[in-house]
Tab-separated table of C-alpha atoms in Angstrom:
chain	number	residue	atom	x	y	z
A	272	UNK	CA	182.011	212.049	44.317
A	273	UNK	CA	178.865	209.920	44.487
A	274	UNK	CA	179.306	208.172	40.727
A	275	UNK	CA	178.729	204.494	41.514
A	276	UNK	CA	181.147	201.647	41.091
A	277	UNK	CA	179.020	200.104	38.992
A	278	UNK	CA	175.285	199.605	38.122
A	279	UNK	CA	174.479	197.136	40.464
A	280	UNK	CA	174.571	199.768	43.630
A	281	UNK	CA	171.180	201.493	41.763
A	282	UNK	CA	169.064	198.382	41.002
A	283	UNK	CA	165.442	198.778	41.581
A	284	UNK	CA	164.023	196.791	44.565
A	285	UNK	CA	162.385	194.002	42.228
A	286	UNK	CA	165.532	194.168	40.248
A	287	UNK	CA	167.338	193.623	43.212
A	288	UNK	CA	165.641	190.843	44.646
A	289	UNK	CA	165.717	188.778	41.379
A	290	UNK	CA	169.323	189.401	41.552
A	291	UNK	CA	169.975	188.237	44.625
A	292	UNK	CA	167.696	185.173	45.025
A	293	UNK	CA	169.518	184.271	41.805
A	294	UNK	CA	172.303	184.352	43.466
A	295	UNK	CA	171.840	182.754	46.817
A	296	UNK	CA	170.188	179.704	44.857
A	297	UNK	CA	173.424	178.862	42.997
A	298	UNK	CA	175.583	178.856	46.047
A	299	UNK	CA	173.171	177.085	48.009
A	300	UNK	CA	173.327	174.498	44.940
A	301	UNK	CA	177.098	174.717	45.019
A	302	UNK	CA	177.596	174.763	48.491
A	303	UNK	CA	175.356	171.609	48.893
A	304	UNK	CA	177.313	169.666	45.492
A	305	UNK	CA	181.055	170.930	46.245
A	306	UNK	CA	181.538	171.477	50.337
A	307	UNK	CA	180.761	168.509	52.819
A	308	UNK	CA	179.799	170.288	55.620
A	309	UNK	CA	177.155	172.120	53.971
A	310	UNK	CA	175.903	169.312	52.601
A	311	UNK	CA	175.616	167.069	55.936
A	312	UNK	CA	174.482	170.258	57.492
A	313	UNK	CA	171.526	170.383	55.123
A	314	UNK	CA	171.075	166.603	54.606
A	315	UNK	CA	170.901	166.674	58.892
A	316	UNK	CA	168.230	169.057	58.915
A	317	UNK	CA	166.192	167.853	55.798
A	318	UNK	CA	166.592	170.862	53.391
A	319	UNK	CA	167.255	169.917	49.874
A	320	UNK	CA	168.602	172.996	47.665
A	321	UNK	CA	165.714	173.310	45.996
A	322	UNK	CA	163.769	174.348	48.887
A	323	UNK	CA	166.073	177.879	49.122
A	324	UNK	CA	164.867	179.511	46.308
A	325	UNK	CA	164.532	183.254	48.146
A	326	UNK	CA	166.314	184.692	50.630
A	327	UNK	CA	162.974	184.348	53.001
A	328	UNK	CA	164.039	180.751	52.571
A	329	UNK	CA	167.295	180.771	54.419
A	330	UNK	CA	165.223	180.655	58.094
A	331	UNK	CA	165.090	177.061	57.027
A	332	UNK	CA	168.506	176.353	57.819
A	333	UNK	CA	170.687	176.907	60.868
A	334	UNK	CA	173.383	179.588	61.402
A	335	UNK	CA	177.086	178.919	62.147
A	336	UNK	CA	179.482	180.713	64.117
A	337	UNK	CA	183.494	181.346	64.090
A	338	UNK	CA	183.546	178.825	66.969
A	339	UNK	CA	182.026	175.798	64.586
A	340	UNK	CA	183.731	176.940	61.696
A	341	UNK	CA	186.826	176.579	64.177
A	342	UNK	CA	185.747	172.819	65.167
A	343	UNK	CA	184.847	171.731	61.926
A	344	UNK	CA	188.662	172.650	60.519
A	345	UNK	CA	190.051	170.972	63.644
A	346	UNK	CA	187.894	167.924	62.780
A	347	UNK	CA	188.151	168.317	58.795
A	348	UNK	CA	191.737	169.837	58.083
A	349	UNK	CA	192.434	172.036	56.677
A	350	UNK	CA	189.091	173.775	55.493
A	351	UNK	CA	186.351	171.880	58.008
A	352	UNK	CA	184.747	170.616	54.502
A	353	UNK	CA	183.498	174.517	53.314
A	354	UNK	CA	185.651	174.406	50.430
A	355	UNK	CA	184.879	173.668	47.085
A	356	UNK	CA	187.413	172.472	44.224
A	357	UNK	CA	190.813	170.990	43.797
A	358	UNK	CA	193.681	172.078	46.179
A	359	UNK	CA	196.002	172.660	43.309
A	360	UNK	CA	194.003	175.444	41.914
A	361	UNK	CA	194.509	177.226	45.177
A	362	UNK	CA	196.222	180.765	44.726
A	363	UNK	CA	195.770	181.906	48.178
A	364	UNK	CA	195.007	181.041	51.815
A	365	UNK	CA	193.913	183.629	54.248
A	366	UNK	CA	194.767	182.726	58.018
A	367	UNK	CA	192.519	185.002	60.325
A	368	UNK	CA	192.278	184.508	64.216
A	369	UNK	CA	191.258	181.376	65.553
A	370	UNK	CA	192.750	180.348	63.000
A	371	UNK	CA	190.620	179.864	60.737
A	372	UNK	CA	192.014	178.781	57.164
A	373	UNK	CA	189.865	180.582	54.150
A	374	UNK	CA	191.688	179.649	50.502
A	375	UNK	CA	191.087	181.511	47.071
A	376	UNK	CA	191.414	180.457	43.687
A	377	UNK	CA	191.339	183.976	41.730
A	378	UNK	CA	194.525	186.378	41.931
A	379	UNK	CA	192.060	189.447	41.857
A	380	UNK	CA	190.439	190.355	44.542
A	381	UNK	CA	188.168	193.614	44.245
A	382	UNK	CA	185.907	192.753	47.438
A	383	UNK	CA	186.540	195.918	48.926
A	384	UNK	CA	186.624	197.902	46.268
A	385	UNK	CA	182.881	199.610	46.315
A	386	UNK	CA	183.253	200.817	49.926
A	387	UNK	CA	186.334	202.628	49.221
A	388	UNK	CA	185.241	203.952	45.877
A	389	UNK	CA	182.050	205.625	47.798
A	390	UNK	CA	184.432	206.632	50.334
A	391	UNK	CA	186.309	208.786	47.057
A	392	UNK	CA	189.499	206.829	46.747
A	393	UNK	CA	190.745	207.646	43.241
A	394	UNK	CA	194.069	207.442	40.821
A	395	UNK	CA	196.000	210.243	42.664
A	396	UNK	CA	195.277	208.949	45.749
A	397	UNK	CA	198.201	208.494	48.079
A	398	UNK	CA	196.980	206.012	50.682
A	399	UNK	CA	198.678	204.420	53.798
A	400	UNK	CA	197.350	200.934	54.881
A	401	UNK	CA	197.814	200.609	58.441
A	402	UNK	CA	196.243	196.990	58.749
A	403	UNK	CA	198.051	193.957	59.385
A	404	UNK	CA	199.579	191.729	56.488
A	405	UNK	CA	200.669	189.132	58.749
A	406	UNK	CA	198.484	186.376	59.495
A	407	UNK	CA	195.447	188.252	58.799
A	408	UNK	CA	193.656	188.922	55.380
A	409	UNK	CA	192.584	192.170	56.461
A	410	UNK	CA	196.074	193.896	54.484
A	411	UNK	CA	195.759	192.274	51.552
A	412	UNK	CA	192.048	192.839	50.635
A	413	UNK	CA	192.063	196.647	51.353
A	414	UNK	CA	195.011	196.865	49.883
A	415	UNK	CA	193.661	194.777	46.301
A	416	UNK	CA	190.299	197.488	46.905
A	417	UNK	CA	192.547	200.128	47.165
A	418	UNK	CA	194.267	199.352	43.940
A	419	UNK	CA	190.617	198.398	42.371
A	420	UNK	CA	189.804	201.933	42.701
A	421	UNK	CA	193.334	203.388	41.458
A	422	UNK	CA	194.788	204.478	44.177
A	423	UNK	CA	198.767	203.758	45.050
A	424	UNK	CA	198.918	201.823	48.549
A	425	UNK	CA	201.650	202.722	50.720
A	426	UNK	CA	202.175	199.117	51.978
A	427	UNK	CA	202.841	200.149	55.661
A	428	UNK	CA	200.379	197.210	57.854
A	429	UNK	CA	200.597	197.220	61.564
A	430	UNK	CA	204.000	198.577	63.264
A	431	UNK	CA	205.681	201.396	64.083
A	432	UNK	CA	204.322	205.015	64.929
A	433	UNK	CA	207.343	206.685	64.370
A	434	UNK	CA	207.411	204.936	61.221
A	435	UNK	CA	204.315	205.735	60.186
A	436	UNK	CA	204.583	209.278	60.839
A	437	UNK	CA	207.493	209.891	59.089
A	438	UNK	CA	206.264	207.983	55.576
A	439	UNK	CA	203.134	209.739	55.823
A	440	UNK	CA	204.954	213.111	56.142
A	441	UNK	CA	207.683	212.301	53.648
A	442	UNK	CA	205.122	210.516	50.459
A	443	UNK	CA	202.459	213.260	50.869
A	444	UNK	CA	199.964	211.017	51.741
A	445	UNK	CA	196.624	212.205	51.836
A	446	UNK	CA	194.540	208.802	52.540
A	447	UNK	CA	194.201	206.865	55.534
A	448	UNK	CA	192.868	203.337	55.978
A	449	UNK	CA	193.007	201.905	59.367
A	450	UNK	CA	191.050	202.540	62.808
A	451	UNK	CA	190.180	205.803	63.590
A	452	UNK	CA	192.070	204.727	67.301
A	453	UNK	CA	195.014	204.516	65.420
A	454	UNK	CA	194.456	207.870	63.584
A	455	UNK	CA	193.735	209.929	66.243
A	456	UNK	CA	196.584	208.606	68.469
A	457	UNK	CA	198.627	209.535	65.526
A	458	UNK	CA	197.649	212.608	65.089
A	459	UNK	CA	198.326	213.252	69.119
A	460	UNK	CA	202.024	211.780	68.928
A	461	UNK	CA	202.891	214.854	65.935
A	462	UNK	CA	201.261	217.540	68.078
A	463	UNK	CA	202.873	215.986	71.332
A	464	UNK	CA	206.109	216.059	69.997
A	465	UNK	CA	205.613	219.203	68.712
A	466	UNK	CA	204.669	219.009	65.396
A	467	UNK	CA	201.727	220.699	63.151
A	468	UNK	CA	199.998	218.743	61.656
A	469	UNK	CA	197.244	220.995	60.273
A	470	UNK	CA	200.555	222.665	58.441
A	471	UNK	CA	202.321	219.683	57.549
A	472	UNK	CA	200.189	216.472	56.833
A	473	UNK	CA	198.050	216.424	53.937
A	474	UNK	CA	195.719	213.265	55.033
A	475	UNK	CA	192.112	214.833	53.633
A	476	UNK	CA	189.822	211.695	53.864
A	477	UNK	CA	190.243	208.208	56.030
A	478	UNK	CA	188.600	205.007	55.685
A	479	UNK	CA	187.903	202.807	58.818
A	480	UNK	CA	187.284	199.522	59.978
A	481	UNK	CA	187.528	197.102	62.775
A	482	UNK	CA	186.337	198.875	65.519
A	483	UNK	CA	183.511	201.611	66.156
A	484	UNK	CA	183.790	205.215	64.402
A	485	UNK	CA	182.064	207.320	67.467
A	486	UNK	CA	180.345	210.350	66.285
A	487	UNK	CA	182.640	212.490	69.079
A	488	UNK	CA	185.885	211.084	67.388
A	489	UNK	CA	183.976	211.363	63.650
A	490	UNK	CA	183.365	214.909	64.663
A	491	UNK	CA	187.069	215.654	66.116
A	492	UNK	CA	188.385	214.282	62.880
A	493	UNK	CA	186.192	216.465	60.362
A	494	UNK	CA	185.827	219.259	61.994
A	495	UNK	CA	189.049	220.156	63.897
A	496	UNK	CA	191.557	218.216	61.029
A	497	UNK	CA	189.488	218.346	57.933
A	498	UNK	CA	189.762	214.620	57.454
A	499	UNK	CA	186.067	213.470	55.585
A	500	UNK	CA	186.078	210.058	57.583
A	501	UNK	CA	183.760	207.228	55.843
A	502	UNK	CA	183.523	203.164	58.041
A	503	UNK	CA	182.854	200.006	56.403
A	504	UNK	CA	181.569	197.070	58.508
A	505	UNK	CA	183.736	193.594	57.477
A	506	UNK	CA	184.270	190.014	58.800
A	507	UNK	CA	186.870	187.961	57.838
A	508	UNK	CA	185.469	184.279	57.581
A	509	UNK	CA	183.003	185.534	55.068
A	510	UNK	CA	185.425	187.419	53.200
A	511	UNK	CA	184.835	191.121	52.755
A	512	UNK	CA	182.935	193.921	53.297
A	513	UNK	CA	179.078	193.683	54.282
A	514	UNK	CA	178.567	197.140	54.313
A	515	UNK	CA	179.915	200.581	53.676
A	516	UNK	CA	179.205	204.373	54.410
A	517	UNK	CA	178.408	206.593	50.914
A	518	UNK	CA	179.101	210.731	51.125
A	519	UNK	CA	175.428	210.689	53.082
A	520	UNK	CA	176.910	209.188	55.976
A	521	UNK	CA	173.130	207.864	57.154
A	522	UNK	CA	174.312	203.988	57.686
A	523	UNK	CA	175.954	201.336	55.762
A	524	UNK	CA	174.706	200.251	52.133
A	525	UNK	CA	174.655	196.644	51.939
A	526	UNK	CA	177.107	194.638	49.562
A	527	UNK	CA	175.333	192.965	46.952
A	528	UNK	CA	178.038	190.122	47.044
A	529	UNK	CA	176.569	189.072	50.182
A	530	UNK	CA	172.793	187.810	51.662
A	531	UNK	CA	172.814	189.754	54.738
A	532	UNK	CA	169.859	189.136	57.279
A	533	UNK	CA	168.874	190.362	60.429
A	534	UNK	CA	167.263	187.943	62.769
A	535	UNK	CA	166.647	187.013	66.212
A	536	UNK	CA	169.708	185.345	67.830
A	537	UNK	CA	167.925	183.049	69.867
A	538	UNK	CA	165.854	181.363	67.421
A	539	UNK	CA	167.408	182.449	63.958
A	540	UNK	CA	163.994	183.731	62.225
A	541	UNK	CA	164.757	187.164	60.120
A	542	UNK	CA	163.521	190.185	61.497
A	543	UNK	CA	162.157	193.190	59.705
A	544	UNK	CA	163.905	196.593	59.163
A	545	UNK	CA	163.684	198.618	61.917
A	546	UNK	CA	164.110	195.886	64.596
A	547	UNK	CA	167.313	195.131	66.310
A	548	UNK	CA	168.898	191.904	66.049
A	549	UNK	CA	172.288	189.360	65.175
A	550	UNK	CA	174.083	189.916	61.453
A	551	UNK	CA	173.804	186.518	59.575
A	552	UNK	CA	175.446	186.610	56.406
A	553	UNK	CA	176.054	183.812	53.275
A	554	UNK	CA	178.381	184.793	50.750
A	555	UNK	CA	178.382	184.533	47.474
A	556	UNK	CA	181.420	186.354	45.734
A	557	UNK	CA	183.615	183.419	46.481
A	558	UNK	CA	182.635	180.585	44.183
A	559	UNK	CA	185.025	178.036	46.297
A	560	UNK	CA	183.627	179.249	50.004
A	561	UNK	CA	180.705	177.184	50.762
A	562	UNK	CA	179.663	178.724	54.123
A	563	UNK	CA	175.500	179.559	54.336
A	564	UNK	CA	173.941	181.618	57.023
A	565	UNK	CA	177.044	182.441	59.547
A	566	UNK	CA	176.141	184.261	62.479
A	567	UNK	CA	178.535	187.555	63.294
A	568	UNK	CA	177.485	187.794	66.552
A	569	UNK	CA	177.066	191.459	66.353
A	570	UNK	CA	174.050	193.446	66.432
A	571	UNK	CA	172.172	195.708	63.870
A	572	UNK	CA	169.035	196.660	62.034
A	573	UNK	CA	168.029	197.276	58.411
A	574	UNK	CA	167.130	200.606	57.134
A	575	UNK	CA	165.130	201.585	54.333
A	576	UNK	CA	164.848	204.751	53.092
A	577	UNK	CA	165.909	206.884	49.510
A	578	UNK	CA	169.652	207.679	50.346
A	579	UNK	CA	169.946	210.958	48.424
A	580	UNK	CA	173.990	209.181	47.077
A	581	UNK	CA	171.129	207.219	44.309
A	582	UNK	CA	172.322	203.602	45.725
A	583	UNK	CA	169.528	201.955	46.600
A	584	UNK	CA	171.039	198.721	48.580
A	585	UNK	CA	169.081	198.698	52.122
A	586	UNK	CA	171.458	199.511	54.941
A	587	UNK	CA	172.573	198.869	58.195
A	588	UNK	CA	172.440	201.509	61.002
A	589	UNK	CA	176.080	200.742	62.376
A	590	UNK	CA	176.879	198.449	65.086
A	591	UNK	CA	174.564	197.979	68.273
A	592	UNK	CA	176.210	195.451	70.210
A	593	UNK	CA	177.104	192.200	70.237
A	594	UNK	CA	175.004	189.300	70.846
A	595	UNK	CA	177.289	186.450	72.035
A	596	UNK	CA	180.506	186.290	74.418
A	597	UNK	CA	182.819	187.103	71.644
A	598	UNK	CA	184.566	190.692	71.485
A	599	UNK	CA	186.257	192.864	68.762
A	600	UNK	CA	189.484	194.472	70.359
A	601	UNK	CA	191.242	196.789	68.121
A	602	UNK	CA	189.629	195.390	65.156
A	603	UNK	CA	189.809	191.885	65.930
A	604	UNK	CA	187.913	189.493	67.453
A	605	UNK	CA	188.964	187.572	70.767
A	606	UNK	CA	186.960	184.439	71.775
A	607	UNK	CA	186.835	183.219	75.095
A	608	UNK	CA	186.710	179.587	74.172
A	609	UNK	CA	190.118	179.937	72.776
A	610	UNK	CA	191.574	181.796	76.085
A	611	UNK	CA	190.138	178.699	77.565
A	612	UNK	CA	191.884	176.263	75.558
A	613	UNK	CA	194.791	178.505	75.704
A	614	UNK	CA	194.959	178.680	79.644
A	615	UNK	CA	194.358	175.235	79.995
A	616	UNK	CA	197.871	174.784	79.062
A	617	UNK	CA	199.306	176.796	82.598
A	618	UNK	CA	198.145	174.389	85.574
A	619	UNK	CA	198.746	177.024	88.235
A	620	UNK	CA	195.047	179.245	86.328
A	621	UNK	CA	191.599	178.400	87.033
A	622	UNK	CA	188.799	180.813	85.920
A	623	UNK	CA	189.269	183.718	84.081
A	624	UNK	CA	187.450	187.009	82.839
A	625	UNK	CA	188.594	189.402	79.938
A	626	UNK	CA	187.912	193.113	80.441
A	627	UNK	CA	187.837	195.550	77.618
A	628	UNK	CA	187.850	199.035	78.672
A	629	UNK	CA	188.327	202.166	76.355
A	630	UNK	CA	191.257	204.575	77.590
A	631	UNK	CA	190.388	207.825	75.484
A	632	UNK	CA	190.163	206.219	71.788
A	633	UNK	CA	192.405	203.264	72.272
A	634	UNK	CA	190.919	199.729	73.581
A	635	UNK	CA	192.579	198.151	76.506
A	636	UNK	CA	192.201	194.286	77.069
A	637	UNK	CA	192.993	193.378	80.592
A	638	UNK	CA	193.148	189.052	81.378
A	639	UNK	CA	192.083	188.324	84.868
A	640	UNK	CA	193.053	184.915	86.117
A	641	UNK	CA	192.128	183.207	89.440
A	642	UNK	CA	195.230	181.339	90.519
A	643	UNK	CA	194.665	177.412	91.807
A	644	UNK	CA	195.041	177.026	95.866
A	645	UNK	CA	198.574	177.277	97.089
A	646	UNK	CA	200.067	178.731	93.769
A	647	UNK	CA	201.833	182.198	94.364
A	648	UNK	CA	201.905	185.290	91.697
A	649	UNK	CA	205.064	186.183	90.119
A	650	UNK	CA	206.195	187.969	86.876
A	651	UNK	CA	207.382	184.057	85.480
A	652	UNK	CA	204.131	182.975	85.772
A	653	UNK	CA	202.428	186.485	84.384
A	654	UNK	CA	204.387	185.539	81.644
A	655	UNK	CA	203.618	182.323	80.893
A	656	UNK	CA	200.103	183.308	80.690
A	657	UNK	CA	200.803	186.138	78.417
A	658	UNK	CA	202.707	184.025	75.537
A	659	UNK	CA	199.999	181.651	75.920
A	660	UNK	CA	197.436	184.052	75.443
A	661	UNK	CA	199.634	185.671	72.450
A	662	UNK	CA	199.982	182.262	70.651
A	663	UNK	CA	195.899	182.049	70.644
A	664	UNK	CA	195.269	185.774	69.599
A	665	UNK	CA	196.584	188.537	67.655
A	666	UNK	CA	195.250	191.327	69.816
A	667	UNK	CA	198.137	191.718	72.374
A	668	UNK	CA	197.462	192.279	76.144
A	669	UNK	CA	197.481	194.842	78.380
A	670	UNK	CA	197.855	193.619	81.649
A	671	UNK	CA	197.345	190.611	83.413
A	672	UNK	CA	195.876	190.359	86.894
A	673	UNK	CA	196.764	187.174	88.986
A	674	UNK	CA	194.224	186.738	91.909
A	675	UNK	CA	193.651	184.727	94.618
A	676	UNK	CA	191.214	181.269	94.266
A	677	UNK	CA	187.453	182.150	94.913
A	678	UNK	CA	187.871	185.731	93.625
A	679	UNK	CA	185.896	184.907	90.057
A	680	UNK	CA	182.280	184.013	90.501
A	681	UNK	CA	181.627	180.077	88.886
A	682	UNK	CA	178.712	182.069	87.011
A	683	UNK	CA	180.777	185.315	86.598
A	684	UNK	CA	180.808	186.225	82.290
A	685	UNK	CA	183.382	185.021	80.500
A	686	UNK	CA	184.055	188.615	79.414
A	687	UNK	CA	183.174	192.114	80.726
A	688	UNK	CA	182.725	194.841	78.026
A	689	UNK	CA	182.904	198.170	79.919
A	690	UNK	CA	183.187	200.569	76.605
A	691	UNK	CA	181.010	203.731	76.290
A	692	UNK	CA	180.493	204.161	73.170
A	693	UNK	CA	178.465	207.846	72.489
């Protein structure tokens, strides 16, 4: 199952490293000719293009996050100055949360397609996509991977259990792309309602994303429901997958689409393999995209070794945190700055605090809000605060708890993580 997708995963490490400084210089070249921002970005700090020439060269220029590339489209509409070329040769837009507007120029769009071809998606394949198609790219670019590799793509994005349950029962499917949340709740709902699903499901492998693949629920999965799970680690404003699992299952190979670097969040210098630190990534697939060095906010470290699957990319050993206020719920990210902007709508909420607990494998995202002096709770008001919140994310709430003024500390975090993850 290990053939490659192509030759590129088993480059030599000087092979490699010509490759991608090749690369990086011609979309740092691009970038700096074809999108304003990075230009005044580089022109503000005194890099000229010719400076980058390696991918040791990139500590030279600052890292962006999903809350300037949010800015910089509310300042520059519609793209905040990262893209490159005419607007009539646009095919595509993707809208992902903030919202943040990324447009495409090709039709095909194989991005995905090496992490699930190491995950052994094939012709034959039978696979249900369980990710969103609305307002999100996340659908469509598994789905164009999927079909990359061969596979037929049941079409089914976010919705119904019952639904789901019922096509993946009636079209023999025997793939699974979603979160491995999702899967296992599915899996409960047949037994719970009295179903077998060792007798009557075929699903063998599963392909996951968005959130954390614990090794408790990894080992659940494989061992109890002989599903062989593989995880790929994607963000949306770069545009793909960073990183992907092979049959070894010993961390994530690195795309070669992408410069991915590890480096210290504070002051953005790249740390070596081993050492833990923030994701940075530039891409380079997408010749109209001229974002350099954006910062994920989550944490990881490179790993070097001879994976015994032949590719020879470094990899990343999973996700270790995250190093900003930001937080993935159910696969996508919420950003406080947005609640705020949101909340500031509903006069009657001061401070606020997101919690994100785990209840067995499903995330929960509770909204606390500290009410202003003399305002009284009530469901109108609860809401209110919910459509607000709605209209700013995707990831729905929970629950909303309305408390009295004083109860949030001025210095209390904007958000309260309180997810085990073994």
């Amino acid at each position: 199952m290990d053939q490659h997708y192509d030759k590129l995963e088993s480059m030599t490490a000087a092979e490699r490293k010509v490759y991608m400084d090749g690369r990086l210089r011609t979309a740092v070249s691009r970038a700096y000719r074809g999108a304003p921002a990075s230009r005044a970005m580089m022109l503000e700090t005194g890099v000229r293009p010719s400076e980058i020439k390696t991918v040791a060269d990139l500590e030279k220029l600052p890292i962006s996050r999903k809350t300037d590339l949010i800015d910089s489209q509310k300042l520059a509409p519609p793209y905040g100055g990262y893209y490159i070329g005419k607007p009539e040769e646009i095919e595509r837009i993707f809208v992902s949360p903030g919202p943040v507007y990324e447009p495409l120029h090709s039709s095909k769009i194989e991005w995905f397609a090496r992490s699930f071809w190491a995950a052994g998606f094939r012709k034959g394949d039978i696979v249900i996509n369980t990710f969103t198609y609305h307002l999100s790219p996340a659908g469509t670019l598994f789905q164009e991977g999927l079909r990359d590799c061969g596979a037929t793509v049941i079409v089914a994005g976010a919705g119904n259990t019952d639904i789901h349950i019922k096509t993946i029962k009636d079209l023999s499917v025997n793939a699974f792309v979603g979160t491995p949340s999702y899967l296992m709740s599915l899996i409960k709902k047949i037994e719970e309602t009295g179903g077998d699903y060792r007798k009557d499901y075929r699903i063998n492998k599963a392909w996951f994303t968005g959130e954390m693949l614990s090794p408790s629920i990894r080992k659940v999965l494989e061992s109890d429901y002989g599903i062989d799970t593989y995880q790929a680690y994607a963000v949306t404003e770069p545009g793909g997958a960073l990183a992907y699992e092979c049959s070894d299952k010993s961390g994530l190979h690195l795309m070669d689409d992408y410069v991915i670097e590890i480096v210290d969040p504070l002051t953005g210098k790249q740390l070596p393999p081993g050492e833990v630190g923030e994701v940075v990534v530039t891409p380079l697939h997408n010749p109209h995209w001229g974002l350099l060095r954006f910062g994920t906010g989550d944490l990881s470290k490179m790993l070097i070794d001879n994976c015994p699957c032949g590719r020879t990319a470094p990899k990343l050993a999973g996700l270790l945190g995250r190093s900003g206020e930001a937080v993935k719920v159910r696969g996508m990210f919420v950003v406080p700055k947005q609640v705020e902007t949101a909340l500031a709508a509903v006069a009657e909420v001061g401070r606020f605090q997101l919690v994100v607990r785990r209840n067995g494998t499903r995330d929960e995202l509770t909204l606390i809000t500290e009410l202003k002096s003399g305002v009284t709770a009530n469901l109108e008001l609860q809401n209110r605060i919910e459509s607000v919140f709605q209209k700013t994310s995707i990831v729905k709430l929970d629950s909303v708890v309305l408390l009295p003024p004083g109860t949030i500390a001025a210095d209390a975090k904007p958000v309260i993580d309180e997810r085990k993850w073994d």
